CSV table of C-alpha atoms and ligand atoms in Angstrom, one decimal:
chain,number,residue,atom,x,y,z
A,20,UNK,CA,-9.5,-17.1,3.6
A,21,UNK,CA,-7.4,-16.0,0.7
A,22,UNK,CA,-8.5,-12.5,-0.5
A,23,UNK,CA,-10.7,-12.0,-3.6
A,24,UNK,CA,-8.1,-10.3,-5.8
A,25,UNK,CA,-10.3,-9.2,-8.7
A,26,UNK,CA,-14.0,-8.7,-9.4
A,27,UNK,CA,-16.3,-7.0,-11.9
A,28,UNK,CA,-18.4,-4.6,-9.9
A,29,UNK,CA,-20.6,-1.6,-10.9
A,30,UNK,CA,-19.4,-2.0,-14.5
A,31,UNK,CA,-15.8,-1.6,-13.4
A,32,UNK,CA,-12.8,-3.8,-12.8
A,33,UNK,CA,-12.1,-3.8,-9.1
A,34,UNK,CA,-8.7,-5.1,-7.9
A,35,UNK,CA,-6.5,-5.0,-4.9
A,36,UNK,CA,-3.6,-2.4,-5.3
A,37,UNK,CA,-0.8,-4.8,-4.6
A,38,UNK,CA,1.8,-2.0,-4.5
A,39,UNK,CA,0.7,-0.9,-1.0
A,40,UNK,CA,0.4,-4.3,0.6
A,41,UNK,CA,0.9,-5.6,3.3
A,42,UNK,CA,0.4,-2.3,5.3
A,43,UNK,CA,-2.7,-1.1,3.4
A,44,UNK,CA,-5.5,-3.0,1.8
A,45,UNK,CA,-6.6,-0.6,-0.9
A,46,UNK,CA,-8.7,-1.2,-4.0
A,47,UNK,CA,-8.4,0.3,-7.5
A,48,UNK,CA,-11.4,0.5,-9.9
A,49,UNK,CA,-10.7,0.6,-13.6
A,50,UNK,CA,-13.2,1.8,-16.1
A,51,UNK,CA,-11.0,2.3,-19.2
A,52,UNK,CA,-8.5,0.1,-21.0
A,53,UNK,CA,-5.8,2.8,-20.3
A,54,UNK,CA,-6.3,2.3,-16.5
A,55,UNK,CA,-6.0,-1.4,-16.9
A,56,UNK,CA,-2.8,-1.0,-19.0
A,57,UNK,CA,-1.4,1.4,-16.3
A,58,UNK,CA,-2.0,-0.9,-13.3
A,59,UNK,CA,-0.4,-3.8,-15.2
A,60,UNK,CA,2.6,-1.8,-16.2
A,61,UNK,CA,3.1,-0.2,-12.8
A,62,UNK,CA,2.7,-3.7,-11.2
A,63,UNK,CA,-0.3,-2.6,-9.0
A,64,UNK,CA,-1.5,-6.0,-10.1
A,65,UNK,CA,0.9,-8.7,-11.1
A,66,UNK,CA,1.2,-12.5,-11.4
A,67,UNK,CA,0.6,-14.3,-14.7
A,68,UNK,CA,-2.9,-15.7,-14.3
A,69,UNK,CA,-4.2,-12.4,-12.8
A,70,UNK,CA,-2.7,-10.5,-15.8
A,71,UNK,CA,-4.8,-12.8,-18.0
A,72,UNK,CA,-8.0,-12.0,-16.2
A,73,UNK,CA,-7.3,-8.3,-16.2
A,74,UNK,CA,-6.4,-8.3,-19.8
A,75,UNK,CA,-9.7,-10.0,-20.7
A,76,UNK,CA,-11.7,-7.3,-18.9
A,77,UNK,CA,-9.4,-4.7,-20.5
A,78,UNK,CA,-10.5,-5.9,-23.9
A,79,UNK,CA,-14.1,-5.4,-23.0
A,80,UNK,CA,-13.4,-1.9,-21.5
A,81,UNK,CA,-11.6,-1.0,-24.7
A,82,UNK,CA,-14.6,-1.7,-26.9
A,83,UNK,CA,-17.6,-1.1,-24.8
A,84,UNK,CA,-18.0,2.5,-26.0
A,85,UNK,CA,-17.1,1.6,-29.6
A,86,UNK,CA,-19.5,3.4,-31.9
A,87,UNK,CA,-18.6,2.7,-35.5
A,88,UNK,CA,-16.0,0.0,-36.1
A,89,UNK,CA,-16.0,-2.5,-33.3
A,90,UNK,CA,-13.4,-4.8,-34.8
A,91,UNK,CA,-11.0,-1.9,-35.5
A,92,UNK,CA,-11.3,-0.9,-31.8
A,93,UNK,CA,-10.9,-4.5,-30.8
A,94,UNK,CA,-7.7,-4.9,-32.7
A,95,UNK,CA,-6.3,-1.6,-31.4
A,96,UNK,CA,-7.2,-2.5,-27.8
A,97,UNK,CA,-5.6,-6.0,-28.0
A,98,UNK,CA,-2.4,-4.5,-29.6
A,99,UNK,CA,-2.3,-1.9,-26.8
A,100,UNK,CA,-2.7,-4.3,-24.0
A,101,UNK,CA,-0.1,-6.6,-25.4
A,102,UNK,CA,2.5,-3.8,-24.8
A,103,UNK,CA,1.8,-3.7,-21.1
A,104,UNK,CA,4.2,-6.5,-20.0
A,105,UNK,CA,5.9,-9.1,-22.3
A,106,UNK,CA,6.7,-12.2,-20.4
A,107,UNK,CA,3.5,-13.7,-18.8
A,108,UNK,CA,2.0,-16.0,-21.3
A,109,UNK,CA,-1.5,-15.8,-19.7
A,110,UNK,CA,-1.9,-12.2,-20.7
A,111,UNK,CA,-1.4,-13.1,-24.4
A,112,UNK,CA,-3.5,-16.2,-24.0
A,113,UNK,CA,-6.4,-14.2,-22.7
A,114,UNK,CA,-6.1,-11.6,-25.5
A,115,UNK,CA,-6.0,-14.3,-28.1
A,116,UNK,CA,-9.1,-15.9,-26.5
A,117,UNK,CA,-11.1,-12.7,-26.5
A,118,UNK,CA,-10.2,-12.0,-30.1
A,119,UNK,CA,-11.2,-15.5,-31.1
A,120,UNK,CA,-14.6,-15.3,-29.5
A,121,UNK,CA,-15.3,-11.9,-31.0
A,122,UNK,CA,-14.5,-13.0,-34.5
A,123,UNK,CA,-16.6,-16.2,-34.0
A,124,UNK,CA,-19.6,-13.9,-33.5
A,125,UNK,CA,-18.7,-11.3,-36.1
A,126,UNK,CA,-22.0,-11.5,-37.8
A,127,UNK,CA,-23.9,-10.5,-34.6
A,128,UNK,CA,-24.8,-6.9,-33.8
A,129,UNK,CA,-22.1,-4.9,-32.0
A,130,UNK,CA,-24.1,-4.8,-28.7
A,131,UNK,CA,-24.3,-8.5,-28.6
A,132,UNK,CA,-20.6,-8.9,-29.3
A,133,UNK,CA,-19.8,-6.6,-26.4
A,134,UNK,CA,-22.0,-8.6,-24.1
A,135,UNK,CA,-20.2,-11.8,-25.3
A,136,UNK,CA,-16.8,-10.3,-24.5
A,137,UNK,CA,-17.9,-9.3,-21.0
A,138,UNK,CA,-19.2,-12.8,-20.4
A,139,UNK,CA,-16.0,-14.3,-21.7
A,140,UNK,CA,-13.9,-12.2,-19.3
A,141,UNK,CA,-16.2,-13.3,-16.4
A,142,UNK,CA,-15.8,-16.9,-17.6
A,143,UNK,CA,-12.0,-16.6,-17.6
A,144,UNK,CA,-12.1,-15.2,-14.1
A,145,UNK,CA,-14.3,-18.0,-12.7
A,146,UNK,CA,-12.3,-20.7,-14.6
A,147,UNK,CA,-9.1,-19.4,-13.1
A,148,UNK,CA,-10.5,-19.9,-9.6
A,149,UNK,CA,-11.4,-23.5,-10.4
A,150,UNK,CA,-8.1,-24.2,-12.0
A,151,UNK,CA,-6.2,-23.0,-9.0
A,152,UNK,CA,-8.2,-25.4,-6.8
A,153,UNK,CA,-7.5,-28.3,-9.1
A,154,UNK,CA,-3.8,-27.4,-9.0
A,155,UNK,CA,-4.0,-27.5,-5.2
A,156,UNK,CA,-5.7,-30.9,-5.3
A,157,UNK,CA,-3.1,-32.5,-7.6
A,158,UNK,CA,-0.2,-30.8,-5.9
A,159,UNK,CA,-1.1,-31.7,-2.4
A,160,UNK,CA,0.1,-35.3,-3.1
A,161,UNK,CA,3.6,-33.9,-3.4
A,162,UNK,CA,3.5,-32.5,0.1
A,163,UNK,CA,4.2,-34.6,3.2
A,164,UNK,CA,3.5,-33.9,6.8
A,165,UNK,CA,6.2,-31.8,8.4
A,166,UNK,CA,7.6,-30.6,5.1
A,167,UNK,CA,9.7,-27.5,5.0
A,168,UNK,CA,8.9,-25.7,1.7
A,169,UNK,CA,10.7,-22.9,0.1
A,170,UNK,CA,8.9,-20.5,-2.3
A,171,UNK,CA,9.9,-17.5,-4.3
A,172,UNK,CA,7.9,-14.4,-5.4
A,173,UNK,CA,4.2,-14.6,-5.1
A,174,UNK,CA,2.2,-17.4,-6.7
A,175,UNK,CA,-0.8,-17.0,-4.4
A,176,UNK,CA,-4.4,-15.7,-4.5
A,177,UNK,CA,-3.0,-12.3,-5.3
A,178,UNK,CA,-1.3,-13.5,-8.5
A,179,UNK,CA,-4.5,-15.3,-9.7
A,180,UNK,CA,-8.2,-14.8,-9.5
A,181,UNK,CA,-7.9,-16.3,-6.1
A,182,UNK,CA,-6.2,-19.2,-4.1
A,183,UNK,CA,-3.0,-19.3,-6.2
A,184,UNK,CA,-0.9,-21.9,-7.9
A,185,UNK,CA,2.2,-22.7,-5.9
A,186,UNK,CA,0.4,-21.3,-2.8
A,187,UNK,CA,-2.7,-23.2,-3.8
A,188,UNK,CA,-0.8,-26.4,-3.3
A,189,UNK,CA,0.4,-25.2,0.1
A,190,UNK,CA,-3.1,-24.0,1.2
A,191,UNK,CA,-4.7,-27.3,0.2
A,192,UNK,CA,-2.1,-29.3,2.1
A,193,UNK,CA,-2.5,-27.0,5.2
A,194,UNK,CA,-6.3,-27.3,5.1
A,195,UNK,CA,-6.0,-31.0,5.1
A,196,UNK,CA,-4.1,-30.7,8.3
A,197,UNK,CA,-0.6,-31.4,7.1
A,198,UNK,CA,1.9,-29.6,9.2
A,199,UNK,CA,4.1,-27.5,7.0
A,200,UNK,CA,6.6,-24.7,7.4
A,201,UNK,CA,7.1,-22.3,4.5
A,202,UNK,CA,10.3,-20.3,3.9
A,203,UNK,CA,9.6,-17.2,1.7
A,204,UNK,CA,12.3,-15.5,-0.3
A,205,UNK,CA,11.9,-11.8,0.0
A,206,UNK,CA,12.2,-11.5,-3.8
A,207,UNK,CA,14.1,-8.3,-4.6
A,208,UNK,CA,13.5,-5.9,-6.2
A,209,UNK,CA,9.7,-5.7,-5.9
A,210,UNK,CA,9.6,-7.8,-2.8
A,211,UNK,CA,6.6,-9.9,-3.8
A,212,UNK,CA,7.7,-12.6,-1.3
A,213,UNK,CA,8.2,-10.3,1.7
A,214,UNK,CA,5.1,-8.1,1.1
A,215,UNK,CA,2.6,-10.5,-0.5
A,216,UNK,CA,3.4,-14.1,0.1
A,217,UNK,CA,4.0,-13.8,3.8
A,218,UNK,CA,0.8,-11.8,4.1
A,219,UNK,CA,-1.2,-14.5,2.4
A,220,UNK,CA,0.3,-17.4,4.2
A,221,UNK,CA,0.0,-15.7,7.6
A,222,UNK,CA,-3.7,-15.0,7.0
A,223,UNK,CA,-4.1,-18.7,6.5
A,224,UNK,CA,-2.3,-19.4,9.8
A,225,UNK,CA,0.6,-21.2,8.1
A,226,UNK,CA,4.0,-21.3,9.8
A,227,UNK,CA,5.8,-18.7,7.7
A,228,UNK,CA,9.5,-17.6,7.8
A,229,UNK,CA,10.8,-14.7,5.6
A,230,UNK,CA,14.4,-15.1,4.4
A,231,UNK,CA,16.7,-12.9,2.3
A,232,UNK,CA,17.1,-14.1,-1.3
A,233,UNK,CA,20.7,-15.2,-0.6
A,234,UNK,CA,19.8,-17.5,2.3
A,235,UNK,CA,18.5,-20.6,0.4
A,236,UNK,CA,21.9,-22.3,-0.1
A,237,UNK,CA,22.7,-22.1,3.6
A,238,UNK,CA,19.3,-23.6,4.6
A,239,UNK,CA,19.6,-26.4,2.0
A,240,UNK,CA,23.1,-27.3,3.1
A,241,UNK,CA,21.8,-27.6,6.7
A,242,UNK,CA,19.1,-30.0,5.5
A,243,UNK,CA,16.3,-27.5,6.4
A,244,UNK,CA,14.4,-27.5,3.0
A,245,UNK,CA,12.5,-30.5,1.8
A,246,UNK,CA,11.1,-29.1,-1.4
A,247,UNK,CA,10.8,-25.9,-3.5
A,248,UNK,CA,7.6,-24.9,-5.2
A,249,UNK,CA,7.2,-21.8,-7.4
A,250,UNK,CA,4.8,-20.5,-10.0
A,251,UNK,CA,5.5,-19.7,-13.7
A,252,UNK,CA,5.1,-16.9,-16.1
A,253,UNK,CA,5.7,-18.8,-19.3
A,254,UNK,CA,6.5,-22.4,-19.9
A,255,UNK,CA,8.1,-23.5,-23.3
A,256,UNK,CA,7.1,-26.6,-25.2
A,257,UNK,CA,10.0,-28.5,-23.7
A,258,UNK,CA,9.2,-27.4,-20.1
A,259,UNK,CA,11.8,-24.7,-19.7
A,260,UNK,CA,10.1,-22.2,-17.4
A,261,UNK,CA,10.3,-18.4,-17.0
A,262,UNK,CA,9.5,-17.2,-13.6
A,263,UNK,CA,10.6,-14.4,-11.3
A,264,UNK,CA,14.3,-13.5,-11.4
A,265,UNK,CA,16.0,-15.7,-8.9
A,266,UNK,CA,14.0,-18.8,-9.6
A,267,UNK,CA,16.8,-20.4,-11.6
A,268,UNK,CA,19.3,-19.8,-8.7
A,269,UNK,CA,16.9,-21.8,-6.5
A,270,UNK,CA,16.5,-24.6,-9.1
A,271,UNK,CA,20.3,-25.0,-9.3
A,272,UNK,CA,20.7,-25.1,-5.6
A,273,UNK,CA,17.9,-27.6,-5.2
A,274,UNK,CA,19.5,-29.8,-7.9
A,275,UNK,CA,22.8,-29.7,-6.1
A,276,UNK,CA,21.3,-30.6,-2.8
A,277,UNK,CA,19.0,-33.2,-4.3
A,278,UNK,CA,15.8,-31.4,-3.3
A,279,UNK,CA,12.7,-31.7,-5.5
A,280,UNK,CA,11.9,-28.5,-7.4
A,281,UNK,CA,8.3,-28.1,-8.5
A,282,UNK,CA,6.6,-25.6,-10.8
A,283,UNK,CA,2.8,-25.1,-10.4
A,284,UNK,CA,0.9,-23.3,-13.2
A,285,UNK,CA,-2.2,-23.5,-15.3
A,286,UNK,CA,-1.9,-25.0,-18.8
A,287,UNK,CA,-2.6,-21.5,-20.1
A,288,UNK,CA,0.9,-20.5,-19.0
A,289,UNK,CA,2.3,-23.1,-21.4
A,290,UNK,CA,3.3,-21.6,-24.8
A,291,UNK,CA,3.7,-24.5,-27.2
A,292,UNK,CA,4.8,-22.1,-30.0
A,293,UNK,CA,8.0,-21.6,-28.0
A,294,UNK,CA,10.3,-24.5,-28.4
A,295,UNK,CA,12.7,-23.7,-25.5
A,296,UNK,CA,13.3,-21.1,-22.9
A,297,UNK,CA,15.8,-19.3,-25.1
A,298,UNK,CA,12.9,-17.9,-27.1
A,299,UNK,CA,11.1,-16.4,-24.1
A,300,UNK,CA,11.1,-12.6,-23.9
A,301,UNK,CA,12.4,-11.5,-20.6
A,302,UNK,CA,11.1,-8.1,-19.4
A,303,UNK,CA,13.6,-5.5,-18.4
A,304,UNK,CA,12.3,-3.1,-15.8
A,305,UNK,CA,13.3,0.3,-14.6
A,306,UNK,CA,16.5,1.1,-12.7
A,307,UNK,CA,14.9,2.7,-9.7
A,308,UNK,CA,13.2,-0.6,-8.7
A,309,UNK,CA,16.8,-1.7,-7.8
A,310,UNK,CA,18.3,1.6,-6.7
A,311,UNK,CA,15.4,2.1,-4.2
A,312,UNK,CA,13.5,0.2,-1.6
A,313,UNK,CA,10.1,1.9,-1.3
A,314,UNK,CA,10.8,5.6,-1.7
A,315,UNK,CA,14.4,5.4,-0.3
A,316,UNK,CA,17.5,5.2,-2.5
A,317,UNK,CA,19.8,2.5,-1.2
A,318,UNK,CA,22.4,3.0,-4.0
A,319,UNK,CA,24.0,6.0,-5.7
A,320,UNK,CA,21.2,7.7,-7.7
A,321,UNK,CA,23.0,7.3,-11.0
A,322,UNK,CA,24.6,3.9,-10.7
A,323,UNK,CA,24.1,1.7,-13.7
A,324,UNK,CA,21.5,-1.0,-13.1
A,325,UNK,CA,20.5,-4.3,-14.8
A,326,UNK,CA,16.9,-5.4,-13.9
A,327,UNK,CA,15.6,-8.4,-15.7
A,328,UNK,CA,12.3,-9.3,-14.1
A,329,UNK,CA,12.4,-13.0,-14.9
A,330,UNK,CA,14.9,-15.8,-15.6
A,331,UNK,CA,14.5,-19.2,-17.3
A,332,UNK,CA,14.9,-22.5,-15.4
A,333,UNK,CA,16.0,-25.2,-17.9
A,334,UNK,CA,13.6,-28.2,-17.8
A,335,UNK,CA,16.3,-30.6,-16.5
A,336,UNK,CA,16.2,-28.8,-13.1
A,337,UNK,CA,12.5,-29.2,-12.7
A,338,UNK,CA,11.2,-32.3,-11.0
A,339,UNK,CA,7.6,-31.9,-12.0
A,340,UNK,CA,5.0,-29.3,-13.2
A,341,UNK,CA,1.7,-29.3,-11.4
A,342,UNK,CA,-1.2,-28.2,-13.7
A,343,UNK,CA,-5.0,-28.3,-13.4
A,344,UNK,CA,-4.9,-31.4,-15.7
A,345,UNK,CA,-2.5,-33.3,-13.5
A,346,UNK,CA,1.2,-33.5,-12.6
A,347,UNK,CA,3.5,-33.5,-15.6
A,348,UNK,CA,6.7,-35.5,-15.4
A,349,UNK,CA,9.8,-35.7,-17.6
A,350,UNK,CA,10.2,-35.7,-20.5
A,351,UNK,CA,8.1,-32.6,-20.5
A,352,UNK,CA,8.0,-32.3,-24.2
A,353,UNK,CA,5.9,-35.5,-24.1
A,354,UNK,CA,3.8,-34.8,-21.0
A,355,UNK,CA,3.0,-31.3,-22.1
A,356,UNK,CA,1.9,-32.5,-25.5
A,357,UNK,CA,-0.7,-34.8,-23.8
A,358,UNK,CA,-2.4,-31.9,-22.0
A,359,UNK,CA,-2.3,-29.2,-24.6
B,29,MRU,O1,6.6,-9.6,-11.9
B,29,MRU,P1,5.5,-10.4,-11.3
B,29,MRU,O2,5.2,-10.1,-9.9
B,29,MRU,O3,4.2,-10.3,-12.2
B,29,MRU,O4,6.0,-11.9,-11.4
B,29,MRU,C1,5.2,-12.9,-10.9
B,29,MRU,C2,5.8,-14.2,-10.9
B,29,MRU,O5,6.9,-14.4,-11.3
B,29,MRU,C3,4.9,-15.4,-10.4
B,29,MRU,O6,5.7,-16.4,-9.8
B,29,MRU,C4,4.2,-16.0,-11.6
B,29,MRU,O7,3.5,-15.0,-12.3
B,29,MRU,C5,3.3,-17.1,-11.2
B,29,MRU,S1,1.9,-16.4,-10.4
B,29,MRU,C6,0.8,-17.7,-10.1
């Protein structure tokens, strides 16, 4: 079974510390908004939908001890959490949702509003589980028996409340007895593919092969990849998609080799206020992520580094987007409009 990544337990947010996987399964409990901010920033939790769930609980944690001015504390908490990481739409989507529900009940006593906020975070968590399963159900129709699928980064149970988006499609197909082989890009620099995706797939008994990030073209040229499926961090109104750095490379390669390239994501990842990928903010992360692997420097300690965490795949290189409301086809501007 995929692992439960996140839960509300004993009045605290309990999550898997993804930074120590696959060698240790360790949990972190957060009982303050600062601790939620820290685990997001330090990537102890990551993946767009999971960041949305955590941010929702972070809002509750930020106001639960509020004594005098609940709405001032709410605004401050939301502003603070929105500085944790900039690219994943789901984080901002959840913050906006929490704010909206609080203001909708602004006439109620503070205690009641706090309770409503906790219930809303719980609802977002449960909804994400359902959404991932729906994505799996729609997406499984794209997967054929004996398919060899390439994925990048981690869009699995660890990146969501559980089950995953791109991996949700793979899990559903596997559970329905389709024989599939999955190639997993290691995904430098944080190695979400090597550390997390392989771990999740192998726990499900799926035929899993880890490859270096620069191997895809070779495999595609040999005819060994039938399709590519990845998650998304933010999808613009026209379908341009930001996802883990290296995704765009794969999309170009898939296009050249005439291999379908699928994105799987909840509609909460779609940002209709953003017209095209050009307007998506791409997070720049620290130099040591690239200079080091684990605790070991693999490059001169003072070498200049460029470390964008995401890239944008233009919509024309995406075959279809799998959402919980169905499979979206081109032109994405039109199909997205129908589901949002
Ligand atoms: O930097 P990360 O690990 O948070 O990046 C995650 C990804 O790029 C995932 O592919 C994306 O969030 C989709 S997760 C269902």
